Short mmCIF file of C-alpha atoms in Angstrom, two decimals:
data_model
loop_
_atom_site.label_atom_id
_atom_site.label_comp_id
_atom_site.label_asym_id
_atom_site.label_seq_id
_atom_site.Cartn_x
_atom_site.Cartn_y
_atom_site.Cartn_z
CA MET A 1 201.83 66.97 273.87
CA ALA A 2 204.73 66.46 271.51
CA LEU A 3 207.85 68.55 271.74
CA LYS A 4 208.01 71.70 269.65
CA GLN A 5 211.19 73.41 268.59
CA PHE A 6 212.52 76.73 267.39
CA SER A 7 215.95 77.75 266.18
CA TYR A 8 218.15 80.01 268.28
CA GLU A 9 221.27 81.21 266.50
CA GLY A 10 221.21 78.04 264.42
CA SER A 11 220.71 75.63 267.34
CA PRO A 12 217.44 73.77 267.94
CA VAL A 13 215.71 74.43 271.26
CA TYR A 14 212.96 72.00 272.21
CA TYR A 15 210.04 72.78 274.46
CA ARG A 16 206.45 71.86 275.29
CA VAL A 17 203.34 74.00 275.45
CA GLU A 18 200.53 72.77 277.68
CA GLY A 19 197.17 74.28 278.61
CA LYS A 20 195.45 77.60 278.07
CA GLY A 21 195.38 80.89 279.96
CA ASN A 22 198.02 83.31 281.12
CA THR A 23 201.53 82.18 280.19
CA ALA A 24 204.01 80.76 282.67
CA PHE A 25 207.44 79.30 282.01
CA LEU A 26 208.63 76.36 284.11
CA VAL A 27 212.42 76.27 283.89
CA HIS A 28 214.26 73.15 285.03
CA GLY A 29 217.56 73.06 286.88
CA PHE A 30 221.01 71.55 286.44
CA GLY A 31 221.01 67.95 285.26
CA GLU A 32 217.25 67.90 284.79
CA LYS A 33 214.84 68.01 281.87
CA GLY A 34 211.47 69.64 281.47
CA THR A 35 209.93 66.35 282.56
CA VAL A 36 210.81 67.22 286.17
CA TRP A 37 207.64 69.35 286.13
CA GLU A 38 205.20 66.57 285.16
CA GLU A 39 203.22 66.73 288.39
CA GLN A 40 202.92 70.51 288.13
CA ILE A 41 201.95 70.42 284.47
CA ALA A 42 199.08 68.04 285.21
CA ALA A 43 197.84 70.25 288.05
CA LEU A 44 198.20 73.65 286.36
CA LYS A 45 197.40 73.19 282.67
CA ASP A 46 193.65 73.56 283.12
CA GLU A 47 194.12 77.19 284.21
CA PHE A 48 197.38 78.33 282.70
CA ARG A 49 199.36 78.12 279.49
CA LEU A 50 202.63 76.47 280.42
CA ILE A 51 205.83 76.64 278.40
CA ILE A 52 208.38 74.05 279.50
CA PRO A 53 211.75 74.25 277.72
CA ASP A 54 214.59 71.80 277.63
CA LEU A 55 217.42 74.27 278.11
CA PRO A 56 220.25 74.35 275.56
CA GLY A 57 222.38 71.26 276.04
CA THR A 58 219.52 69.32 277.62
CA GLY A 59 217.62 66.55 275.84
CA ASN A 60 217.64 67.24 272.13
CA SER A 61 218.25 70.98 272.54
CA GLY A 62 221.55 72.02 271.05
CA LYS A 63 224.28 73.92 272.83
CA VAL A 64 224.39 77.67 272.15
CA ASP A 65 227.44 79.90 271.95
CA ASP A 66 226.66 81.69 275.21
CA MET A 67 225.90 79.12 277.92
CA SER A 68 226.08 81.67 280.74
CA MET A 69 223.03 82.39 282.87
CA GLU A 70 222.57 85.57 280.85
CA GLY A 71 222.91 83.69 277.57
CA LEU A 72 220.32 81.11 278.62
CA ALA A 73 218.00 83.92 279.75
CA ALA A 74 218.28 85.36 276.24
CA VAL A 75 217.13 82.00 274.87
CA LEU A 76 214.05 82.17 277.12
CA ARG A 77 213.35 85.69 275.87
CA ALA A 78 213.50 84.45 272.28
CA LEU A 79 211.14 81.61 273.18
CA ALA A 80 208.75 84.10 274.78
CA GLU A 81 208.78 86.12 271.56
CA GLU A 82 208.09 82.91 269.64
CA GLU A 83 205.17 81.69 271.75
CA ALA A 84 203.83 84.71 273.65
CA PRO A 85 204.74 87.88 271.74
CA GLY A 86 203.65 91.00 273.59
CA ASP A 87 202.41 89.10 276.63
CA LYS A 88 203.47 89.51 280.22
CA ILE A 89 204.66 86.18 281.56
CA VAL A 90 205.56 84.49 284.82
CA VAL A 91 208.85 82.58 285.01
CA ILE A 92 209.39 79.93 287.68
CA GLY A 93 212.91 78.51 287.89
CA HIS A 94 214.17 75.54 289.87
CA SER A 95 217.75 75.69 291.17
CA MET A 96 219.91 76.65 288.14
CA GLY A 97 216.64 77.54 286.43
CA GLY A 98 216.18 80.13 289.18
CA TYR A 99 219.59 81.62 288.42
CA ILE A 100 218.48 81.94 284.80
CA THR A 101 215.17 83.43 285.95
CA LEU A 102 217.02 86.11 287.90
CA ALA A 103 219.16 86.92 284.86
CA PHE A 104 215.93 87.17 282.85
CA ALA A 105 214.35 89.47 285.47
CA GLU A 106 217.43 91.69 285.41
CA ALA A 107 217.58 91.99 281.61
CA TYR A 108 213.87 91.92 280.67
CA PRO A 109 211.81 93.14 283.65
CA GLU A 110 209.19 94.61 281.35
CA LEU A 111 208.18 91.12 280.21
CA LEU A 112 207.35 89.84 283.69
CA SER A 113 204.17 89.86 285.73
CA GLY A 114 205.94 87.77 288.37
CA PHE A 115 208.77 85.32 288.88
CA GLY A 116 209.64 82.56 291.27
CA LEU A 117 212.70 80.93 292.81
CA PHE A 118 212.00 77.26 293.52
CA HIS A 119 214.92 76.07 295.69
CA SER A 120 217.14 78.79 294.23
CA SER A 121 219.09 81.87 295.27
CA ALA A 122 220.14 85.34 294.18
CA LEU A 123 223.42 84.96 296.08
CA PRO A 124 226.61 84.15 294.14
CA ASP A 125 228.57 81.00 294.83
CA SER A 126 230.69 81.14 297.95
CA GLU A 127 234.29 80.00 297.69
CA GLU A 128 233.27 76.79 299.46
CA LYS A 129 230.50 76.21 296.90
CA LYS A 130 232.89 76.86 294.03
CA ALA A 131 235.31 74.33 295.46
CA THR A 132 232.50 71.77 295.63
CA ARG A 133 231.58 72.44 292.02
CA ARG A 134 235.21 72.13 290.88
CA LYS A 135 235.43 68.79 292.64
CA ALA A 136 232.26 67.69 290.84
CA ILE A 137 233.71 68.82 287.50
CA GLY A 138 236.75 66.66 288.15
CA PHE A 139 234.55 63.66 288.95
CA ILE A 140 232.45 64.18 285.80
CA ARG A 141 235.54 64.37 283.60
CA GLU A 142 237.02 61.24 285.15
CA HIS A 143 233.93 59.04 285.59
CA GLY A 144 231.27 60.45 283.25
CA SER A 145 227.76 61.81 283.68
CA ALA A 146 225.93 58.62 284.63
CA ALA A 147 228.27 57.83 287.53
CA PHE A 148 228.06 61.44 288.68
CA PHE A 149 224.26 61.37 288.80
CA ARG A 150 224.18 58.06 290.65
CA GLN A 151 226.53 59.43 293.29
CA SER A 152 225.18 62.98 293.70
CA THR A 153 221.44 62.85 293.06
CA PRO A 154 220.28 61.10 296.28
CA ASN A 155 221.78 63.97 298.30
CA LEU A 156 219.30 66.37 296.67
CA PHE A 157 216.44 64.71 298.54
CA ALA A 158 215.49 65.00 302.20
CA PRO A 159 216.66 62.19 304.50
CA ALA A 160 213.07 60.99 304.95
CA THR A 161 212.58 60.81 301.19
CA ARG A 162 215.76 58.78 300.77
CA GLU A 163 214.60 56.39 303.47
CA GLN A 164 210.91 56.10 302.58
CA LYS A 165 210.82 56.64 298.81
CA PRO A 166 214.01 55.22 297.26
CA GLY A 167 212.02 54.25 294.17
CA LEU A 168 211.17 57.91 293.54
CA ILE A 169 214.86 58.77 293.49
CA ASP A 170 215.74 55.82 291.25
CA GLU A 171 212.98 56.81 288.83
CA PHE A 172 214.23 60.39 288.75
CA ILE A 173 217.80 59.25 288.01
CA ASP A 174 216.52 56.98 285.23
CA GLU A 175 214.71 59.98 283.68
CA LEU A 176 217.81 62.15 283.53
CA GLY A 177 218.98 60.78 280.21
CA ASN A 178 222.42 61.01 278.70
CA PHE A 179 223.95 64.40 279.41
CA SER A 180 227.35 64.93 277.86
CA PRO A 181 230.10 65.68 280.40
CA GLU A 182 230.92 68.81 278.38
CA ILE A 183 227.43 70.22 278.93
CA LEU A 184 227.40 69.52 282.66
CA VAL A 185 230.79 71.19 283.00
CA SER A 186 229.59 74.23 281.04
CA TYR A 187 226.58 74.55 283.36
CA TYR A 188 228.79 74.32 286.44
CA GLU A 189 231.22 76.91 285.10
CA ALA A 190 228.36 79.28 284.29
CA MET A 191 226.89 78.90 287.77
CA MET A 192 230.26 79.63 289.37
CA GLU A 193 230.59 82.82 287.30
CA ARG A 194 227.15 84.25 288.00
CA PRO A 195 227.09 87.54 289.96
CA ASP A 196 225.23 88.55 293.08
CA ARG A 197 221.67 89.34 291.99
CA THR A 198 220.14 90.34 295.30
CA ASP A 199 219.58 93.80 293.77
CA VAL A 200 217.23 92.16 291.27
CA LEU A 201 215.10 91.09 294.22
CA LYS A 202 215.30 94.50 295.87
CA ASN A 203 214.29 96.27 292.65
CA ALA A 204 211.62 93.83 291.49
CA ALA A 205 208.50 95.67 290.38
CA CYS A 206 206.49 92.44 290.25
CA PRO A 207 205.69 89.81 292.90
CA VAL A 208 208.38 87.25 293.69
CA LEU A 209 207.72 83.70 294.85
CA PHE A 210 210.15 81.86 297.15
CA ILE A 211 209.81 78.12 297.73
CA LEU A 212 212.31 76.87 300.30
CA GLY A 213 213.13 73.30 301.26
CA GLN A 214 213.57 72.73 304.99
CA HIS A 215 216.19 70.03 304.31
CA ASP A 216 217.79 71.58 301.21
CA THR A 217 221.56 71.18 301.24
CA ALA A 218 222.13 72.55 297.71
CA VAL A 219 220.47 75.91 298.48
CA PRO A 220 220.42 75.98 302.27
CA PHE A 221 217.22 77.02 304.01
CA GLU A 222 219.07 79.72 305.97
CA ASP A 223 220.34 81.33 302.76
CA GLY A 224 216.80 81.49 301.43
CA LEU A 225 215.55 83.18 304.58
CA LYS A 226 218.11 85.96 304.09
CA GLN A 227 216.50 86.90 300.76
CA VAL A 228 212.75 86.58 301.18
CA ASN A 229 212.32 90.08 302.62
CA LEU A 230 214.21 91.82 299.80
CA PRO A 231 211.40 92.26 297.23
CA GLU A 232 208.63 94.75 297.81
CA LYS A 233 206.09 91.93 297.43
CA SER A 234 207.10 88.38 298.34
CA TYR A 235 205.22 85.11 298.51
CA ILE A 236 207.11 82.82 300.88
CA HIS A 237 206.55 79.09 301.34
CA VAL A 238 208.52 76.36 303.11
CA LEU A 239 208.31 72.71 302.15
CA ARG A 240 208.96 71.07 305.51
CA GLN A 241 209.45 67.54 304.17
CA SER A 242 211.62 68.43 301.18
CA GLY A 243 215.25 68.80 300.31
CA HIS A 244 216.09 70.33 296.93
CA MET A 245 213.41 68.52 294.92
CA GLY A 246 210.13 69.72 296.38
CA MET A 247 208.19 69.35 293.14
CA LEU A 248 208.78 65.60 293.47
CA GLU A 249 208.94 65.25 297.25
CA GLU A 250 205.81 67.29 298.05
CA PRO A 251 204.04 67.61 294.70
CA GLU A 252 200.55 68.42 295.96
CA LYS A 253 201.75 71.23 298.21
CA SER A 254 204.02 72.53 295.45
CA ASN A 255 201.10 72.52 293.03
CA HIS A 256 198.90 74.52 295.40
CA ILE A 257 201.66 77.06 295.99
CA LEU A 258 202.28 77.55 292.28
CA LYS A 259 198.59 77.72 291.44
CA ASP A 260 197.94 80.40 294.07
CA PHE A 261 200.91 82.46 292.89
CA LEU A 262 199.96 82.23 289.21
CA ARG A 263 196.40 83.24 290.04
CA ALA A 264 197.71 86.27 291.96
CA THR A 265 199.94 87.45 289.13
#
């Protein structure tokens, strides 16, 4: 299906709508586009109505004034009002998309029938993580986005994936497109500034899905385990062969997990 768009504070935001049924948002992460969900879209669209945005600054979507996690959550709320007014929705966020999902759950809990963190975390950045992000910002400013992706992206995948499926990683890098360094830096700065949102998990009135990668170095497996018992109702799954990109590394298992959760909510 072709991209649709709506205007948010004068900036175009592009997105896709696929399928019919109860509405679920699939929110991509840092340095990704909505196309990262292709395997999931194909598996889920027969049962569910999927809304897949390209976040502001991604693809053809314009940058908005507030590029914080809270600001991007407000964009999702506006998109929900555009495409699913009055409906309860499920929001599934990958990595940075999960940070945005948590900001959404904090600000607009009444809109949710469930939400999911796919390789994501409610914890704020540690000082070590902030230092890593600052180093990445320096590299992006000096060498550009393409060089940054070529260097950093393979580390998002499990060692076995890097060894056995190098073509998958190359294809993913080729799909990333031409992000401006300014946008990548703004995402990094917003992620560094996000607060601790473990209380959002503790106070969640709806079911919460956790998908953890056994070999995830971006959101370590151990950090995920510290959070899964916080909500009143959790769905917890571990992708044993995945790093940070389980939707690509173990697509069939990811699809089954998402389908079961969406059916339950």
